Amino acid sequence: MGLNQGGSSNRTYLSISNGKIAKRVPEGTAGAIKCNSKDGTKVWYEQRFASLSGYIIDVFKRVSEQGYGDQLCVVLKDGSEEYQIQMPWSSRYSSGFFLSMPNIDAGKEVTLTPWSKEIDGKTRTMLYLRHGQEDIKWGWTKDNPGNMPEMKQIKVKGQVVWDDSERQEFFEKHLNEIFLPQVKLVGAVKKLDSYAAPKQGHVDGVGSVLLTTTAEDPDDDGLPF
C-alpha cells in the first residue's frame, strides 16, 4: 500500500501508541481507533499495526523547541515509499533501538515491533528489532554493558530519580559516529547498484504494517536497566 502525501514526498509519518505502530487517519477510516488526550481536550483517530518493516535510510534526533521533548526519528524505505517513525528520545522504545545498533546490518531489511504490557500496575514498554525471523540482539546488556555508562540516581525537587543523561549521550555518539555512517554508506552503494541494474525489483513488506504520527506516547517506566 502506497500513501501519497502530495508534492514530491512519499513519506508517511508514524509514532508508537499503546505498544502499537500508529498512523493518524481521518474520522470514519476503516479500522480507526478514537483517541483522546490525557486532559480530554483533543480527539484524533488512528490505525494501529503490529510492526513496521523496511530498510533504514536515516536516523536522527529531532530537538523540540516547544518543550514537548526530543524525539528519535527512524526512516525506513520500502520501494518508493518512506516511513518515518518517531518516539521519545529518552524512553524504553528508543532504548530498544539504541541497544540494538551494534548488531543491526544496515544492508538488511529491519522489522520494528513495539511492545507494551501492564505489569504490577505499571506500563512496561520496549521496542524489538528483527532481521527476517532472527531477533537482533542487544549490543550492550546488564551483564555485559561494555563502556556504556550506568544510570545515576539524582535528586530533583526533593524527589530521587534516575538520570540517563550520560547514557543518552553515549547512544547519540554511537549513532552519529558509527551507525549512521554505515547506513549512509549502504544507501550510497544501493543507489549505485540501482543505476547499474534498474530492473532487479524492489523490497516488499512495509505497506500493511504502519502506525501513527503524533499520538501521545503511553506512560513509560524508565529504561531497560
CSV table of C-alpha atoms in Angstrom, one decimal:
chain,number,residue,atom,x,y,z
A,1,MET,CA,0.0,0.0,0.0
A,2,GLY,CA,1.5,3.3,-1.0
A,3,LEU,CA,0.3,6.6,0.5
A,4,ASN,CA,0.9,9.8,-1.4
A,5,GLN,CA,1.3,12.8,0.8
A,6,GLY,CA,1.3,15.2,-2.2
A,7,GLY,CA,4.1,17.1,-3.8
A,8,SER,CA,7.4,15.2,-4.2
A,9,SER,CA,7.2,13.5,-0.8
A,10,ASN,CA,6.1,9.9,-0.4
A,11,ARG,CA,6.9,9.8,3.3
A,12,THR,CA,4.4,8.6,5.9
A,13,TYR,CA,4.8,9.8,9.4
A,14,LEU,CA,4.2,7.4,12.3
A,15,SER,CA,4.5,7.0,16.0
A,16,ILE,CA,4.0,4.4,18.7
A,17,SER,CA,0.8,4.3,20.7
A,18,ASN,CA,-0.1,1.7,23.4
A,19,GLY,CA,2.5,-0.7,22.2
A,20,LYS,CA,1.5,-0.5,18.5
A,21,ILE,CA,2.7,1.4,15.5
A,22,ALA,CA,0.1,4.1,14.8
A,23,LYS,CA,-0.9,6.2,11.8
A,24,ARG,CA,-3.2,9.1,12.2
A,25,VAL,CA,-6.2,9.0,9.9
A,26,PRO,CA,-9.5,10.9,9.3
A,27,GLU,CA,-12.6,10.0,11.3
A,28,GLY,CA,-14.5,7.2,9.6
A,29,THR,CA,-11.5,5.4,8.2
A,30,ALA,CA,-11.9,1.6,8.4
A,31,GLY,CA,-10.4,0.1,11.5
A,32,ALA,CA,-9.6,3.5,13.0
A,33,ILE,CA,-9.5,3.9,16.8
A,34,LYS,CA,-10.7,7.1,18.5
A,35,CYS,CA,-8.0,8.6,20.8
A,36,ASN,CA,-8.2,11.3,23.5
A,37,SER,CA,-5.5,13.4,25.0
A,38,LYS,CA,-5.0,13.0,28.8
A,39,ASP,CA,-6.8,16.2,29.6
A,40,GLY,CA,-9.6,15.3,27.2
A,41,THR,CA,-9.2,18.5,25.1
A,42,LYS,CA,-8.1,16.7,21.9
A,43,VAL,CA,-9.5,13.9,19.9
A,44,TRP,CA,-8.0,12.1,16.9
A,45,TYR,CA,-8.2,8.8,15.0
A,46,GLU,CA,-5.5,6.3,14.2
A,47,GLN,CA,-4.9,2.9,12.7
A,48,ARG,CA,-2.7,0.6,14.7
A,49,PHE,CA,-0.4,-2.1,13.4
A,50,ALA,CA,1.9,-4.7,14.9
A,51,SER,CA,5.2,-3.8,13.2
A,52,LEU,CA,7.0,-1.8,10.6
A,53,SER,CA,9.5,-3.2,8.1
A,54,GLY,CA,11.9,-1.7,5.6
A,55,TYR,CA,15.5,-0.7,5.0
A,56,ILE,CA,16.8,2.0,7.4
A,57,ILE,CA,17.9,5.0,5.4
A,58,ASP,CA,18.2,7.7,8.1
A,59,VAL,CA,18.1,8.1,11.9
A,60,PHE,CA,18.2,11.5,13.6
A,61,LYS,CA,17.3,13.4,16.8
A,62,ARG,CA,14.5,15.9,16.5
A,63,VAL,CA,15.0,18.6,19.1
A,64,SER,CA,11.8,20.0,20.4
A,65,GLU,CA,11.5,23.8,20.6
A,66,GLN,CA,8.1,23.8,22.2
A,67,GLY,CA,9.1,21.7,25.3
A,68,TYR,CA,7.4,18.5,24.2
A,69,GLY,CA,10.6,16.5,24.5
A,70,ASP,CA,13.2,15.5,21.9
A,71,GLN,CA,12.3,12.6,19.5
A,72,LEU,CA,14.2,9.7,18.0
A,73,CYS,CA,13.2,9.5,14.3
A,74,VAL,CA,13.9,6.4,12.3
A,75,VAL,CA,13.3,6.5,8.5
A,76,LEU,CA,12.7,3.2,6.6
A,77,LYS,CA,12.2,2.7,2.9
A,78,ASP,CA,10.2,0.1,1.0
A,79,GLY,CA,10.4,0.5,-2.7
A,80,SER,CA,9.4,4.1,-3.4
A,81,GLU,CA,7.7,4.5,-0.1
A,82,GLU,CA,9.3,6.0,3.0
A,83,TYR,CA,8.1,5.7,6.6
A,84,GLN,CA,9.3,7.9,9.4
A,85,ILE,CA,8.5,6.6,12.9
A,86,GLN,CA,9.2,8.8,15.9
A,87,MET,CA,9.4,8.0,19.6
A,88,PRO,CA,10.6,9.9,22.7
A,89,TRP,CA,14.4,10.3,22.7
A,90,SER,CA,14.7,9.1,26.3
A,91,SER,CA,12.3,6.1,26.6
A,92,ARG,CA,12.3,2.4,26.6
A,93,TYR,CA,11.2,2.4,23.0
A,94,SER,CA,14.2,4.4,21.9
A,95,SER,CA,16.5,2.4,24.2
A,96,GLY,CA,15.4,-0.8,22.3
A,97,PHE,CA,16.7,0.8,19.1
A,98,PHE,CA,19.9,2.2,20.6
A,99,LEU,CA,20.8,-1.1,22.3
A,100,SER,CA,20.4,-2.9,19.0
A,101,MET,CA,22.5,-0.6,16.9
A,102,PRO,CA,25.8,-2.6,17.2
A,103,ASN,CA,24.1,-5.6,15.7
A,104,ILE,CA,21.9,-4.0,13.0
A,105,ASP,CA,23.0,-4.9,9.5
A,106,ALA,CA,22.3,-1.7,7.5
A,107,GLY,CA,22.2,-3.7,4.3
A,108,LYS,CA,19.3,-5.9,5.5
A,109,GLU,CA,15.6,-5.2,5.9
A,110,VAL,CA,14.6,-4.5,9.5
A,111,THR,CA,11.3,-5.1,11.3
A,112,LEU,CA,10.5,-2.8,14.3
A,113,THR,CA,8.0,-4.3,16.8
A,114,PRO,CA,6.9,-2.2,19.8
A,115,TRP,CA,5.6,-3.9,22.9
A,116,SER,CA,3.6,-2.7,25.9
A,117,LYS,CA,2.1,-4.6,28.9
A,118,GLU,CA,0.7,-3.7,32.3
A,119,ILE,CA,2.7,-5.4,35.0
A,120,ASP,CA,2.2,-4.8,38.7
A,121,GLY,CA,0.3,-1.6,38.0
A,122,LYS,CA,3.0,-0.2,35.7
A,123,THR,CA,3.2,0.1,32.0
A,124,ARG,CA,6.2,-1.8,30.7
A,125,THR,CA,7.3,-0.9,27.1
A,126,MET,CA,10.1,-1.9,24.7
A,127,LEU,CA,11.0,-1.9,21.0
A,128,TYR,CA,12.3,-5.1,19.5
A,129,LEU,CA,14.1,-5.4,16.1
A,130,ARG,CA,14.5,-8.3,13.8
A,131,HIS,CA,16.2,-9.3,10.5
A,132,GLY,CA,13.6,-11.6,8.9
A,133,GLN,CA,12.8,-14.1,11.7
A,134,GLU,CA,16.0,-13.5,13.6
A,135,ASP,CA,15.9,-11.3,16.6
A,136,ILE,CA,18.6,-8.6,16.7
A,137,LYS,CA,20.5,-9.0,20.0
A,138,TRP,CA,21.4,-6.0,22.1
A,139,GLY,CA,25.0,-4.8,21.8
A,140,TRP,CA,25.1,-3.8,25.5
A,141,THR,CA,23.3,-5.6,28.3
A,142,LYS,CA,23.1,-5.5,32.1
A,143,ASP,CA,25.6,-8.4,32.3
A,144,ASN,CA,27.9,-7.0,29.5
A,145,PRO,CA,27.5,-3.2,29.5
A,146,GLY,CA,30.9,-2.6,27.9
A,147,ASN,CA,31.7,1.1,28.0
A,148,MET,CA,28.0,2.1,28.3
A,149,PRO,CA,27.6,4.5,31.2
A,150,GLU,CA,25.5,3.4,34.2
A,151,MET,CA,22.4,5.5,35.0
A,152,LYS,CA,22.7,7.5,38.2
A,153,GLN,CA,20.2,8.5,40.9
A,154,ILE,CA,19.9,12.2,41.4
A,155,LYS,CA,17.5,14.4,43.5
A,156,VAL,CA,15.2,16.7,41.5
A,157,LYS,CA,12.9,19.0,43.6
A,158,GLY,CA,13.2,16.7,46.5
A,159,GLN,CA,12.5,13.5,44.5
A,160,VAL,CA,15.1,10.8,43.8
A,161,VAL,CA,15.0,9.9,40.1
A,162,TRP,CA,17.2,8.0,37.6
A,163,ASP,CA,19.3,10.2,35.4
A,164,ASP,CA,20.2,8.7,31.9
A,165,SER,CA,21.9,11.8,30.5
A,166,GLU,CA,25.4,10.2,30.2
A,167,ARG,CA,23.9,7.1,28.7
A,168,GLN,CA,21.9,9.0,26.1
A,169,GLU,CA,25.0,11.0,25.1
A,170,PHE,CA,26.8,7.7,24.7
A,171,PHE,CA,24.0,6.4,22.4
A,172,GLU,CA,23.9,9.6,20.4
A,173,LYS,CA,27.7,9.5,19.9
A,174,HIS,CA,27.5,5.9,18.6
A,175,LEU,CA,24.5,6.7,16.4
A,176,ASN,CA,26.3,9.7,14.7
A,177,GLU,CA,29.8,8.4,14.5
A,178,ILE,CA,29.4,4.7,13.9
A,179,PHE,CA,25.8,3.6,13.0
A,180,LEU,CA,24.7,6.4,10.8
A,181,PRO,CA,27.8,6.4,8.5
A,182,GLN,CA,27.1,2.7,7.9
A,183,VAL,CA,23.6,3.4,6.9
A,184,LYS,CA,24.7,6.2,4.5
A,185,LEU,CA,27.4,4.0,3.0
A,186,VAL,CA,25.0,1.2,2.3
A,187,GLY,CA,22.5,3.6,0.9
A,188,ALA,CA,25.1,5.1,-1.5
A,189,VAL,CA,26.0,1.6,-2.7
A,190,LYS,CA,22.4,0.6,-3.2
A,191,LYS,CA,21.8,3.7,-5.2
A,192,LEU,CA,24.8,2.9,-7.5
A,193,ASP,CA,23.6,-0.7,-7.9
A,194,SER,CA,20.1,0.6,-8.9
A,195,TYR,CA,21.7,2.6,-11.7
A,196,ALA,CA,23.6,-0.5,-12.9
A,197,ALA,CA,20.6,-2.8,-12.7
A,198,PRO,CA,17.4,-0.8,-12.5
A,199,LYS,CA,15.1,-3.8,-13.1
A,200,GLN,CA,16.2,-6.0,-10.2
A,201,GLY,CA,12.9,-5.4,-8.3
A,202,HIS,CA,12.1,-3.7,-5.0
A,203,VAL,CA,11.6,-4.7,-1.4
A,204,ASP,CA,8.1,-5.8,-0.3
A,205,GLY,CA,6.5,-5.9,3.1
A,206,VAL,CA,6.0,-2.5,4.7
A,207,GLY,CA,2.7,-1.3,3.3
A,208,SER,CA,0.4,-3.0,5.7
A,209,VAL,CA,2.4,-2.6,8.9
A,210,LEU,CA,2.5,1.1,9.6
A,211,LEU,CA,1.4,3.2,12.6
A,212,THR,CA,0.6,6.8,13.6
A,213,THR,CA,2.1,10.3,13.6
A,214,THR,CA,1.8,12.5,16.6
A,215,ALA,CA,-0.2,10.4,19.1
A,216,GLU,CA,0.8,10.8,22.7
A,217,ASP,CA,3.2,8.2,24.0
A,218,PRO,CA,2.0,5.8,26.8
A,219,ASP,CA,3.3,6.2,30.3
A,220,ASP,CA,6.9,5.0,30.5
A,221,ASP,CA,8.5,3.5,33.5
A,222,GLY,CA,12.2,4.2,32.7
A,223,LEU,CA,15.0,2.5,30.8
A,224,PRO,CA,15.7,-1.2,30.4
A,225,PHE,CA,18.4,-1.4,33.1
